[in-house]
PDB file of C-alpha atoms in Angstrom:
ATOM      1  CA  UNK J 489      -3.957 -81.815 -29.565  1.00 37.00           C
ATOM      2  CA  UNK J 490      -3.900 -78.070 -28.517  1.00 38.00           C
ATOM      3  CA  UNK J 491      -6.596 -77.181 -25.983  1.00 38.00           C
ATOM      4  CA  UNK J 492      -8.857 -74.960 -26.543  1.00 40.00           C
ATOM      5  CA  UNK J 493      -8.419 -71.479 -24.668  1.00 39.00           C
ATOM      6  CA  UNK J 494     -11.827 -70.365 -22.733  1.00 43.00           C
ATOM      7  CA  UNK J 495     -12.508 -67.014 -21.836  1.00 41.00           C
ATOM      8  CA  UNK J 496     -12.581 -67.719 -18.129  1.00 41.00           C
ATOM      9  CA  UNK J 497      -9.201 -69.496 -18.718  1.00 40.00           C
ATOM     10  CA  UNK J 498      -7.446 -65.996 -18.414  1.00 40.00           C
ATOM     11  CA  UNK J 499      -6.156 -63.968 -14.886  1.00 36.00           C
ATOM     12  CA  UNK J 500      -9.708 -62.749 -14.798  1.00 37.00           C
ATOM     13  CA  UNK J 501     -11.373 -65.196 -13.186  1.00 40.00           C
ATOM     14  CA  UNK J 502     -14.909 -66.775 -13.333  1.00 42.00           C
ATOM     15  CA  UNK J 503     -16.845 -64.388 -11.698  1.00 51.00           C
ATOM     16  CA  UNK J 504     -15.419 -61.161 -13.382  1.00 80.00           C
ATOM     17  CA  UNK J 505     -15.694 -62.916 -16.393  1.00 89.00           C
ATOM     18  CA  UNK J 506     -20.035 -64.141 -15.673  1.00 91.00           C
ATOM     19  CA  UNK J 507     -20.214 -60.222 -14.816  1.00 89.00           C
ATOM     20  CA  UNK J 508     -18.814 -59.512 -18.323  1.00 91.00           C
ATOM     21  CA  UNK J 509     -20.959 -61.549 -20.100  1.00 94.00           C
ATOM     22  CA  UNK J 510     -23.889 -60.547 -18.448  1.00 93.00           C
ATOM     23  CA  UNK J 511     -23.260 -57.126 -19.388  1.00 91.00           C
ATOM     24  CA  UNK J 512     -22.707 -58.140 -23.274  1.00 94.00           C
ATOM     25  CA  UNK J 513     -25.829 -59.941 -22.787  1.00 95.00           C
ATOM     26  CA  UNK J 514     -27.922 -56.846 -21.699  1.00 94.00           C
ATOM     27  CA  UNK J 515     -25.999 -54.907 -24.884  1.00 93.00           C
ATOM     28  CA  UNK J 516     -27.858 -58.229 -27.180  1.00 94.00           C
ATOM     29  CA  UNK J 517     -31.165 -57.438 -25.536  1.00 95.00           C
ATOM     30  CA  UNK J 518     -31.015 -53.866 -26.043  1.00 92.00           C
ATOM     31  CA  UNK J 519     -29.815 -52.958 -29.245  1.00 91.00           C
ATOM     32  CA  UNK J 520     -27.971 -56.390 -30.525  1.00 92.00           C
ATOM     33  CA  UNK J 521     -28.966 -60.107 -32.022  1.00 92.00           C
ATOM     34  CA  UNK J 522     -31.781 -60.443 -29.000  1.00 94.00           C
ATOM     35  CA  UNK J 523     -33.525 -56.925 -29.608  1.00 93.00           C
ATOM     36  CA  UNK J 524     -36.710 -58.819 -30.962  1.00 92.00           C
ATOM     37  CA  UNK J 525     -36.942 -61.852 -28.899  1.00 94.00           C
ATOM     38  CA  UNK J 526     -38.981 -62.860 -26.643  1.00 94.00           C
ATOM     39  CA  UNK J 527     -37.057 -65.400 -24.711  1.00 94.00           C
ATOM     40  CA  UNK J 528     -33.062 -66.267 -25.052  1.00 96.00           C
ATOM     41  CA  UNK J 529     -31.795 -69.311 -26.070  1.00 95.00           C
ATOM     42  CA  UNK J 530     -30.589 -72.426 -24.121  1.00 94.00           C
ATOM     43  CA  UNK J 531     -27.755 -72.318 -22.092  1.00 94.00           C
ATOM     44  CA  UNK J 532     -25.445 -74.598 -24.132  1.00 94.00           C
ATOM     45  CA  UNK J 533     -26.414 -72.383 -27.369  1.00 94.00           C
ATOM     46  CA  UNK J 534     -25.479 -69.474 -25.318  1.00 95.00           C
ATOM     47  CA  UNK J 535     -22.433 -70.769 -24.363  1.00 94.00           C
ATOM     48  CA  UNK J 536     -20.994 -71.827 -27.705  1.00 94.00           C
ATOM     49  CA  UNK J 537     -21.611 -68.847 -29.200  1.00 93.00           C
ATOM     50  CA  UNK J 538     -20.116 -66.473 -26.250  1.00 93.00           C
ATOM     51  CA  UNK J 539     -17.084 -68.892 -26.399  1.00 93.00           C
ATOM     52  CA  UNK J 540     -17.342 -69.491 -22.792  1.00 93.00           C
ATOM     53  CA  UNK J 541     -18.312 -72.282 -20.252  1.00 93.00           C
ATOM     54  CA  UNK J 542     -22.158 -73.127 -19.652  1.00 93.00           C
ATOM     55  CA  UNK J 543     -21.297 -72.532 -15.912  1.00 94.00           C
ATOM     56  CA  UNK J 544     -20.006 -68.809 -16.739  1.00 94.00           C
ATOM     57  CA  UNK J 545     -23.843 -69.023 -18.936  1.00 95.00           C
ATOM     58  CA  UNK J 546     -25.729 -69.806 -15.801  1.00 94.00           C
ATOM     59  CA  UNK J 547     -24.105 -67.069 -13.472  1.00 95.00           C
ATOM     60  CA  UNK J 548     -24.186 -64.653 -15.970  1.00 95.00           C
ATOM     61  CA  UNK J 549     -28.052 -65.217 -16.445  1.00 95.00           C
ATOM     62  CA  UNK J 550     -28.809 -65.411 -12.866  1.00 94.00           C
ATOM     63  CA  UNK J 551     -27.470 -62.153 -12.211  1.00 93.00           C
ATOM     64  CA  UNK J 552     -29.493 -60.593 -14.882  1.00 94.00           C
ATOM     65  CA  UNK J 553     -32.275 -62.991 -13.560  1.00 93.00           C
ATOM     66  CA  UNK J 554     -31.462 -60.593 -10.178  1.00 90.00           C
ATOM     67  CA  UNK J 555     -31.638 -57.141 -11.911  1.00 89.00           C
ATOM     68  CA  UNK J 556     -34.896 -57.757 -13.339  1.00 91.00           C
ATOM     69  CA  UNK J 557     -33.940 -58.185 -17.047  1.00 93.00           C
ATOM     70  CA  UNK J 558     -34.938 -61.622 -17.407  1.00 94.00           C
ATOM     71  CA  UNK J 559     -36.843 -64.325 -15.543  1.00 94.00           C
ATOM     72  CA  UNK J 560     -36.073 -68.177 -15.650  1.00 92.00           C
ATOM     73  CA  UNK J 561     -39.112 -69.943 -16.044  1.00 92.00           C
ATOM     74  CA  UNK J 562     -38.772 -74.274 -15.389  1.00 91.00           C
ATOM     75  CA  UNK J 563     -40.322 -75.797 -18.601  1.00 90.00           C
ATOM     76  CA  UNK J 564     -40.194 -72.512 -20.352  1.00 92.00           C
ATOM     77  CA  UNK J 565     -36.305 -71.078 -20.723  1.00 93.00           C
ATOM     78  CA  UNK J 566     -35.535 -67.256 -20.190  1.00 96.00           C
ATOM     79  CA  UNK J 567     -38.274 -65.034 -20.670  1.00 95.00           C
ATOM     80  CA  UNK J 568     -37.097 -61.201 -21.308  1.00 95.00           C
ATOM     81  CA  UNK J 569     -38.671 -58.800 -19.659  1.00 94.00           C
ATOM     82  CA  UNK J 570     -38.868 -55.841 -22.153  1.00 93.00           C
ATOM     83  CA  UNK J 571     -39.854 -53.258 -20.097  1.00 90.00           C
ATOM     84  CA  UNK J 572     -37.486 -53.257 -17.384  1.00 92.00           C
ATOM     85  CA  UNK J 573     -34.879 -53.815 -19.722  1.00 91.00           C
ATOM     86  CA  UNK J 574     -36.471 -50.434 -21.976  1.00 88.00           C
ATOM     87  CA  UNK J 575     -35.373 -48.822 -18.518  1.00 84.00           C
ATOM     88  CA  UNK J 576     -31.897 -46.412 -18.347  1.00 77.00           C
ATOM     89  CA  UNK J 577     -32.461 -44.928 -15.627  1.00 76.00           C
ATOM     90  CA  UNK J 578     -32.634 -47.133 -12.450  1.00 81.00           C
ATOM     91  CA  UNK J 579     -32.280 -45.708  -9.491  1.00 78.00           C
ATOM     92  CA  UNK J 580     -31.911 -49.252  -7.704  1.00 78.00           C
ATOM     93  CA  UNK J 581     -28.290 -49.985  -9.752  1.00 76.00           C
ATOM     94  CA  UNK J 582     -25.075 -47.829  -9.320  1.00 73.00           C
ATOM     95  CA  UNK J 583     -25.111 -45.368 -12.667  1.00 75.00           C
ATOM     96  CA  UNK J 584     -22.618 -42.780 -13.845  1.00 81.00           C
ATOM     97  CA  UNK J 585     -24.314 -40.380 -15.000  1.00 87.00           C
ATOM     98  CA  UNK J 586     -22.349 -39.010 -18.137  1.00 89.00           C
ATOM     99  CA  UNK J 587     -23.487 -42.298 -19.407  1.00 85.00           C
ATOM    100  CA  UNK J 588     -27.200 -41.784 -18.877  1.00 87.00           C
ATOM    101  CA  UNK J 589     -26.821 -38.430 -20.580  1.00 92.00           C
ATOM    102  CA  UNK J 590     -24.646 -39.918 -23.980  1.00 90.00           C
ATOM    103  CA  UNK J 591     -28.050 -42.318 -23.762  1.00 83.00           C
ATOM    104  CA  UNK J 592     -30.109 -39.746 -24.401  1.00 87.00           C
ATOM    105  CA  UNK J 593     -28.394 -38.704 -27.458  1.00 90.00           C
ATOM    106  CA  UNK J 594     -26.074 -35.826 -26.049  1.00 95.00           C
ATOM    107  CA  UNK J 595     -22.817 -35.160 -24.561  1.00 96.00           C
ATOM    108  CA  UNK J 596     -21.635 -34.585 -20.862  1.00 96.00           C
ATOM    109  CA  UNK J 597     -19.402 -32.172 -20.212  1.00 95.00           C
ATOM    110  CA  UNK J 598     -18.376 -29.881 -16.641  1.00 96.00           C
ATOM    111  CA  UNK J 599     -18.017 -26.675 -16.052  1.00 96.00           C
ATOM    112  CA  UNK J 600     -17.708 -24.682 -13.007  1.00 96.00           C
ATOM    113  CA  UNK J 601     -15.623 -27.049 -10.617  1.00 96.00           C
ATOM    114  CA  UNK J 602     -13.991 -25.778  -7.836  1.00 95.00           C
ATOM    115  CA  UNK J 603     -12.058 -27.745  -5.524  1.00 94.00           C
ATOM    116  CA  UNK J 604     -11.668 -26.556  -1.604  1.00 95.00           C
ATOM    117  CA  UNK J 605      -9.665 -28.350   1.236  1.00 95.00           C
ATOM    118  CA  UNK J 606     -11.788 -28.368   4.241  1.00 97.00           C
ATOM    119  CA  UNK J 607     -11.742 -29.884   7.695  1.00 97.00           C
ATOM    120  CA  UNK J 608     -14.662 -32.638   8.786  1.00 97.00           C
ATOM    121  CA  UNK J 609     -17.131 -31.412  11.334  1.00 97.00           C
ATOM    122  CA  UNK J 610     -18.984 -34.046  13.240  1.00 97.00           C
ATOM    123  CA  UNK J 611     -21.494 -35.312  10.485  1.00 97.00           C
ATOM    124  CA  UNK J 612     -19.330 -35.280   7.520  1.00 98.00           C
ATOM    125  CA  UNK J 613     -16.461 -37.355   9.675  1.00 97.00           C
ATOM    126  CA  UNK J 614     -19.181 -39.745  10.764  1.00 97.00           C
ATOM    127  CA  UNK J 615     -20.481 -39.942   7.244  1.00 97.00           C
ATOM    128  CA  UNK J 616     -16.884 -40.722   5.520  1.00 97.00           C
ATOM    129  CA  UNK J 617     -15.660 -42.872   8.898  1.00 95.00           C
ATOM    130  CA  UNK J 618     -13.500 -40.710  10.083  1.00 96.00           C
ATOM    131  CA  UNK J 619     -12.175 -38.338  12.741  1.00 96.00           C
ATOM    132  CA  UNK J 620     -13.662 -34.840  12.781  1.00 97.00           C
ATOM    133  CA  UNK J 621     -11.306 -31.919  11.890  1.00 97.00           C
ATOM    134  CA  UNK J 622      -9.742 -34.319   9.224  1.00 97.00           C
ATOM    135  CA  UNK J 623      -9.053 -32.710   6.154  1.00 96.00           C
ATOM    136  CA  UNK J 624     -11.523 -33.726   2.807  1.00 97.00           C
ATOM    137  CA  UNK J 625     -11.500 -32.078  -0.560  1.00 96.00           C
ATOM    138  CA  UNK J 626     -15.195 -30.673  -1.387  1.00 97.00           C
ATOM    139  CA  UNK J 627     -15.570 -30.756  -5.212  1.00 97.00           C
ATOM    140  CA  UNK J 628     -18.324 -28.696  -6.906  1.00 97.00           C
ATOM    141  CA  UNK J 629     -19.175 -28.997 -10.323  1.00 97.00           C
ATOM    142  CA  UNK J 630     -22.050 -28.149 -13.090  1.00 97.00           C
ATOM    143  CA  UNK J 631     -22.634 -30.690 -15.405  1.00 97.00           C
ATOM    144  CA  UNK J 632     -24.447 -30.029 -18.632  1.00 97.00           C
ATOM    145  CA  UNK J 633     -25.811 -31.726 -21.695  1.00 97.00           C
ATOM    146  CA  UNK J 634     -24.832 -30.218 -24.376  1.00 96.00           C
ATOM    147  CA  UNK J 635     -26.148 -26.704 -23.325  1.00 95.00           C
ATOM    148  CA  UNK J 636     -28.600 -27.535 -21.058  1.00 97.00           C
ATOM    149  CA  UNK J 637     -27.406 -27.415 -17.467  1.00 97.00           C
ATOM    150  CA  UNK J 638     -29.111 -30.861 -15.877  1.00 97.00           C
ATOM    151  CA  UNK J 639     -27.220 -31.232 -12.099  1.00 97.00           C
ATOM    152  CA  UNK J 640     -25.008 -29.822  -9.411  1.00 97.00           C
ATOM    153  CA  UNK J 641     -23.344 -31.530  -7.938  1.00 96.00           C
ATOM    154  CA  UNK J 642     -20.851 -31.282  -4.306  1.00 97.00           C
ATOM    155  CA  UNK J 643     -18.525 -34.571  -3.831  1.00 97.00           C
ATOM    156  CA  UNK J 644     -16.632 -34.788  -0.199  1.00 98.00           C
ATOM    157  CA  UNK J 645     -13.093 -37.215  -0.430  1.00 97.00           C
ATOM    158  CA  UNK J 646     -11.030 -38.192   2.040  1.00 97.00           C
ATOM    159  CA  UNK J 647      -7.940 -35.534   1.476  1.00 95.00           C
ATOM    160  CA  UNK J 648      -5.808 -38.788   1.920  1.00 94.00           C
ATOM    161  CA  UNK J 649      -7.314 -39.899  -0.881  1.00 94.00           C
ATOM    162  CA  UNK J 650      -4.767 -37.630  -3.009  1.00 91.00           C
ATOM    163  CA  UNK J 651      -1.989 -36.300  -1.327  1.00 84.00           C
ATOM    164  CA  UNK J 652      -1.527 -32.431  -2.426  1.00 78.00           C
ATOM    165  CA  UNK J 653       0.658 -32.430  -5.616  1.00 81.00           C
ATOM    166  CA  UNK J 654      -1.421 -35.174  -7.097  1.00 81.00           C
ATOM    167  CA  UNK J 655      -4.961 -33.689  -6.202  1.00 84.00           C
ATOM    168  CA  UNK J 656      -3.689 -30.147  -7.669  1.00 84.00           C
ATOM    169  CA  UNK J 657      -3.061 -32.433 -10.958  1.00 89.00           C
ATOM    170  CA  UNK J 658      -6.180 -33.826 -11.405  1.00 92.00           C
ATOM    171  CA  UNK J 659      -8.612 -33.380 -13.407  1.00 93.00           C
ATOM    172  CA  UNK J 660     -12.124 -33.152 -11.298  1.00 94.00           C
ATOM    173  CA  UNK J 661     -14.365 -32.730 -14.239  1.00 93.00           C
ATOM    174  CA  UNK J 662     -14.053 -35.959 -14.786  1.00 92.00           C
ATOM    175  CA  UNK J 663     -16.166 -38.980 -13.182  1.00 90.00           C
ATOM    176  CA  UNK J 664     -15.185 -39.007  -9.516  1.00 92.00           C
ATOM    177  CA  UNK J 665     -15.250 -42.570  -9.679  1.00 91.00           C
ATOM    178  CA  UNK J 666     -12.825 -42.963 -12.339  1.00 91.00           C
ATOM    179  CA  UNK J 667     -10.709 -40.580 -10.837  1.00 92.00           C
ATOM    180  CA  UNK J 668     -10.715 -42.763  -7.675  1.00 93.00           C
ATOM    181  CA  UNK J 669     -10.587 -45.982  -9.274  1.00 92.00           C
ATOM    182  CA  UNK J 670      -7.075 -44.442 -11.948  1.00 91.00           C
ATOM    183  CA  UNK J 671      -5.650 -42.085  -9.016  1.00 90.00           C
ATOM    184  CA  UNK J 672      -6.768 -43.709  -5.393  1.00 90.00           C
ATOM    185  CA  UNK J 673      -6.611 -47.513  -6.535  1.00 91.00           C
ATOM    186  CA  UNK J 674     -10.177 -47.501  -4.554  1.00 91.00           C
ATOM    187  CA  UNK J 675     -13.139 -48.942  -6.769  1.00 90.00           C
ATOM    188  CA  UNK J 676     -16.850 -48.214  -5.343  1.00 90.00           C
ATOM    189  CA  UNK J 677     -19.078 -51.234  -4.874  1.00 87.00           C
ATOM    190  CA  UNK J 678     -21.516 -49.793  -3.393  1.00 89.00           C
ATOM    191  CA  UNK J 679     -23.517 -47.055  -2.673  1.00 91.00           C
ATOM    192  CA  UNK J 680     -26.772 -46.129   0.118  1.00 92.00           C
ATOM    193  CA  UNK J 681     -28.772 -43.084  -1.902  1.00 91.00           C
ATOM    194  CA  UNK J 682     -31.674 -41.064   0.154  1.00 94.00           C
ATOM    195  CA  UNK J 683     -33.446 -39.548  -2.368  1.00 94.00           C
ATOM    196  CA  UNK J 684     -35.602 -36.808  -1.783  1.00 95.00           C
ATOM    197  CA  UNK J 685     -37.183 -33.112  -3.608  1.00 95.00           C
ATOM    198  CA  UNK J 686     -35.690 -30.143  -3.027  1.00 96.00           C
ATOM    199  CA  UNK J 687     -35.675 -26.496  -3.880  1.00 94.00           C
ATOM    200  CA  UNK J 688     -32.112 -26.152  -3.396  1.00 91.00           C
ATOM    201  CA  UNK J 689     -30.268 -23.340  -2.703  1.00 90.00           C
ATOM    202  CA  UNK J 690     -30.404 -20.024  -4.237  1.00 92.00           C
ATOM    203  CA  UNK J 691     -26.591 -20.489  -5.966  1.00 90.00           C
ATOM    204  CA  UNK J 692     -27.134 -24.322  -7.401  1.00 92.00           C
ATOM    205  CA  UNK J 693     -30.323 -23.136  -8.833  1.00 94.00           C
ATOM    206  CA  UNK J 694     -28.821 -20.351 -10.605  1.00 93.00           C
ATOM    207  CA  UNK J 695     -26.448 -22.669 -11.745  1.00 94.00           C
ATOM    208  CA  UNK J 696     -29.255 -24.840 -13.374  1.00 96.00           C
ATOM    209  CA  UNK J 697     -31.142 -22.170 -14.255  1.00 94.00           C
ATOM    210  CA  UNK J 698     -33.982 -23.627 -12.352  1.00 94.00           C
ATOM    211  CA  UNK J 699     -37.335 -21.668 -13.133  1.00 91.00           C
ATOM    212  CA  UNK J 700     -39.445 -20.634  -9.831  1.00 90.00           C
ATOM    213  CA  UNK J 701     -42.026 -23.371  -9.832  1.00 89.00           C
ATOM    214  CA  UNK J 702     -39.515 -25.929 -10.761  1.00 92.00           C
ATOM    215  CA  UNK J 703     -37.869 -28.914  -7.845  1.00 95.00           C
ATOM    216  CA  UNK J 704     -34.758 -30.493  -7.690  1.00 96.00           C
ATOM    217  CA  UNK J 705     -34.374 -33.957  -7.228  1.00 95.00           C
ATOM    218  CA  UNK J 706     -31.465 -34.504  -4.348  1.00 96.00           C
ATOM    219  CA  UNK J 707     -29.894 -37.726  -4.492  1.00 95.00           C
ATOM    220  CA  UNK J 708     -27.822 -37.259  -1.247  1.00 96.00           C
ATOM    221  CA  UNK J 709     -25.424 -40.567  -1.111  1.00 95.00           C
ATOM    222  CA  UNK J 710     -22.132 -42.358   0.414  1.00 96.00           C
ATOM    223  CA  UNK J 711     -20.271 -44.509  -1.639  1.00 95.00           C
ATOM    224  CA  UNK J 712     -18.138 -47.650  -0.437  1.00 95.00           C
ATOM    225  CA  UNK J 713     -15.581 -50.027  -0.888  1.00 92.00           C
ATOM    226  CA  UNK J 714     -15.735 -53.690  -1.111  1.00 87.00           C
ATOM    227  CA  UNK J 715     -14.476 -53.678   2.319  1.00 90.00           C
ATOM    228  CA  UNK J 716     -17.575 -51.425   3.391  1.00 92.00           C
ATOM    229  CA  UNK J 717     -15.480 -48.457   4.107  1.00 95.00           C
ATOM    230  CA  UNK J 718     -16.898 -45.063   2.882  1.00 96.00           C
ATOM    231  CA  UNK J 719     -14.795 -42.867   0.629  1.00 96.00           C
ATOM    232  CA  UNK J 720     -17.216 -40.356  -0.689  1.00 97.00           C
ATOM    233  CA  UNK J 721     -20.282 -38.135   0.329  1.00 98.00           C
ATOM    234  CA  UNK J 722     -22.153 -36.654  -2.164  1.00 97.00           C
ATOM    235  CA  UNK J 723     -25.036 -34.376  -2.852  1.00 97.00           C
ATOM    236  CA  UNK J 724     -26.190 -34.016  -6.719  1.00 96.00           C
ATOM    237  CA  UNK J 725     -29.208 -32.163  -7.217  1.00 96.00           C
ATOM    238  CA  UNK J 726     -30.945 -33.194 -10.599  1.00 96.00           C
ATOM    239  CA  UNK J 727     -33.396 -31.362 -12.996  1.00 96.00           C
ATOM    240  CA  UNK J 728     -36.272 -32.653 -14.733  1.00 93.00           C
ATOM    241  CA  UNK J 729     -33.931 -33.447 -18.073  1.00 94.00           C
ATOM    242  CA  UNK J 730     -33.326 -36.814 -16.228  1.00 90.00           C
ATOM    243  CA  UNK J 731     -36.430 -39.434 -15.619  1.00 86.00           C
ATOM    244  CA  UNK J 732     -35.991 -42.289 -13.136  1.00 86.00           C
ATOM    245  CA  UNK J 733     -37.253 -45.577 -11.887  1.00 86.00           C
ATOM    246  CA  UNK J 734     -36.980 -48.025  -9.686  1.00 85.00           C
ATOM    247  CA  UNK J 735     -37.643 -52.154 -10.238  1.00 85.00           C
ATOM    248  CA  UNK J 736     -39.353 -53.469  -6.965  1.00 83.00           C
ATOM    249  CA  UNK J 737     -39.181 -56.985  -7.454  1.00 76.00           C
ATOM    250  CA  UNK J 738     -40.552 -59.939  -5.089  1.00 71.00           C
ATOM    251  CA  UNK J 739     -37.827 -62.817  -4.335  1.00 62.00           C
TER     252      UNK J 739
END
């Protein structure tokens, strides 16, 4: 008799594949067959009807069980917790924010990117881990929402990151991390944000057409690799458009 093919059976691998299914799970919660519920159903109904292992199940659920979105309760099954997972905008998870704008019902586009090969002084080389007077493309950009201009933002690569002909190819109004992941082969895992308000200066708030009274919010961040090596500094200065939170949770 044939056996029958799991999901995790493919090159994937387990834990890719509990990271998948977590994130189809969260899709359920939000807008899918869970949207109403109050509480998910066992494990080995789960399973069956994701077409994948119990074990895949249980990983999958205890990293949502880590981000907030649900809590295991002994005696009781998986409670969902509705209002974190009502939350797009956490500032405690990694988020692209083209994404968070298509959320909100519009559509991310760039304008006014300019890319500039400049040399590391001191703090940038000790931000991005490397040698000062090593050359790093500085990529500025407005993105907007529709019409509305909501952030500025200034992105610092490694130059060695895309060697000359293939960084004059590129298309930088794109997601810089897309751009790594297709054109670098380097995938972020990580990033340490300081977050702070700002007025910004006189040029990005021109850009955003930032009213006198009005702050920015500056996320100023470096990005890593699985391997903890840092291939991007970044400053993106935010309007009001966007509303954030943060889950504080007690382990």
């Amino acid at each position: 008799m044939a056996k029958t093919r799991r999901a995790e059976d493919g090159p994937l691998g387990g834990a890719v594949i509990s990271q998948q299914i977590a994130a189809r799970l969260l899709e359920e919660l939000r807008d899918g067959r869970f949207a109403a519920e109050e509480r998910l159903p066992a494990e080995v109904e789960l399973a069956a009807g994701l077409g994948v292992s119990r074990t895949v199940v249980r990983d999958a659920l205890a990293e949502l069980e880590r981000e907030g979105y649900v809590e295991r309760v002994r005696g009781i099954g998986t409670v969902i917790n509705r209002q974190v997972v009502a939350v797009r905008g956490r500032l405690d998870q990694k988020f692209e924010y083209n994404a968070m704008i298509r959320a909100m019902g519009r559509a991310p586009h760039a304008d006014h990117v300019s890319i500039e090969r400049i040399f590391a002084d001191e703090a940038l080389a000790g931000r991005l881990g490397m040698e000062a007077g090593q050359p790093v493309l500085m990529v500025k950009k407005r993105v907007l929402a529709d019409r509305q201009p909501v952030i500025w933002s200034v992105d610092y690569l490694p130059a060695a990151l895309f060697p000359s002909p293939l960084a004059d190819r590129l298309d930088f109004s794109r997601p810089v991390f897309d751009l790594l992941e297709e054109s670098a082969g380097v995938s972020v895992a990580s990033t340490v944000a300081r977050v702070c308000a700002v007025l910004g200066d006189p040029a990005a708030r021109r850009m955003l057409s930032i009213q006198p009274h009005e702050a920015l919010l500056l996320l100023e961040e470096v990005s890593y690799t699985k391997l903890a090596k840092p291939v991007m500094y970044s400053l993106s200065y935010y309007t009001a458009f966007f509303h954030f939170a943060l889950l504080r949770k007690k382990f």
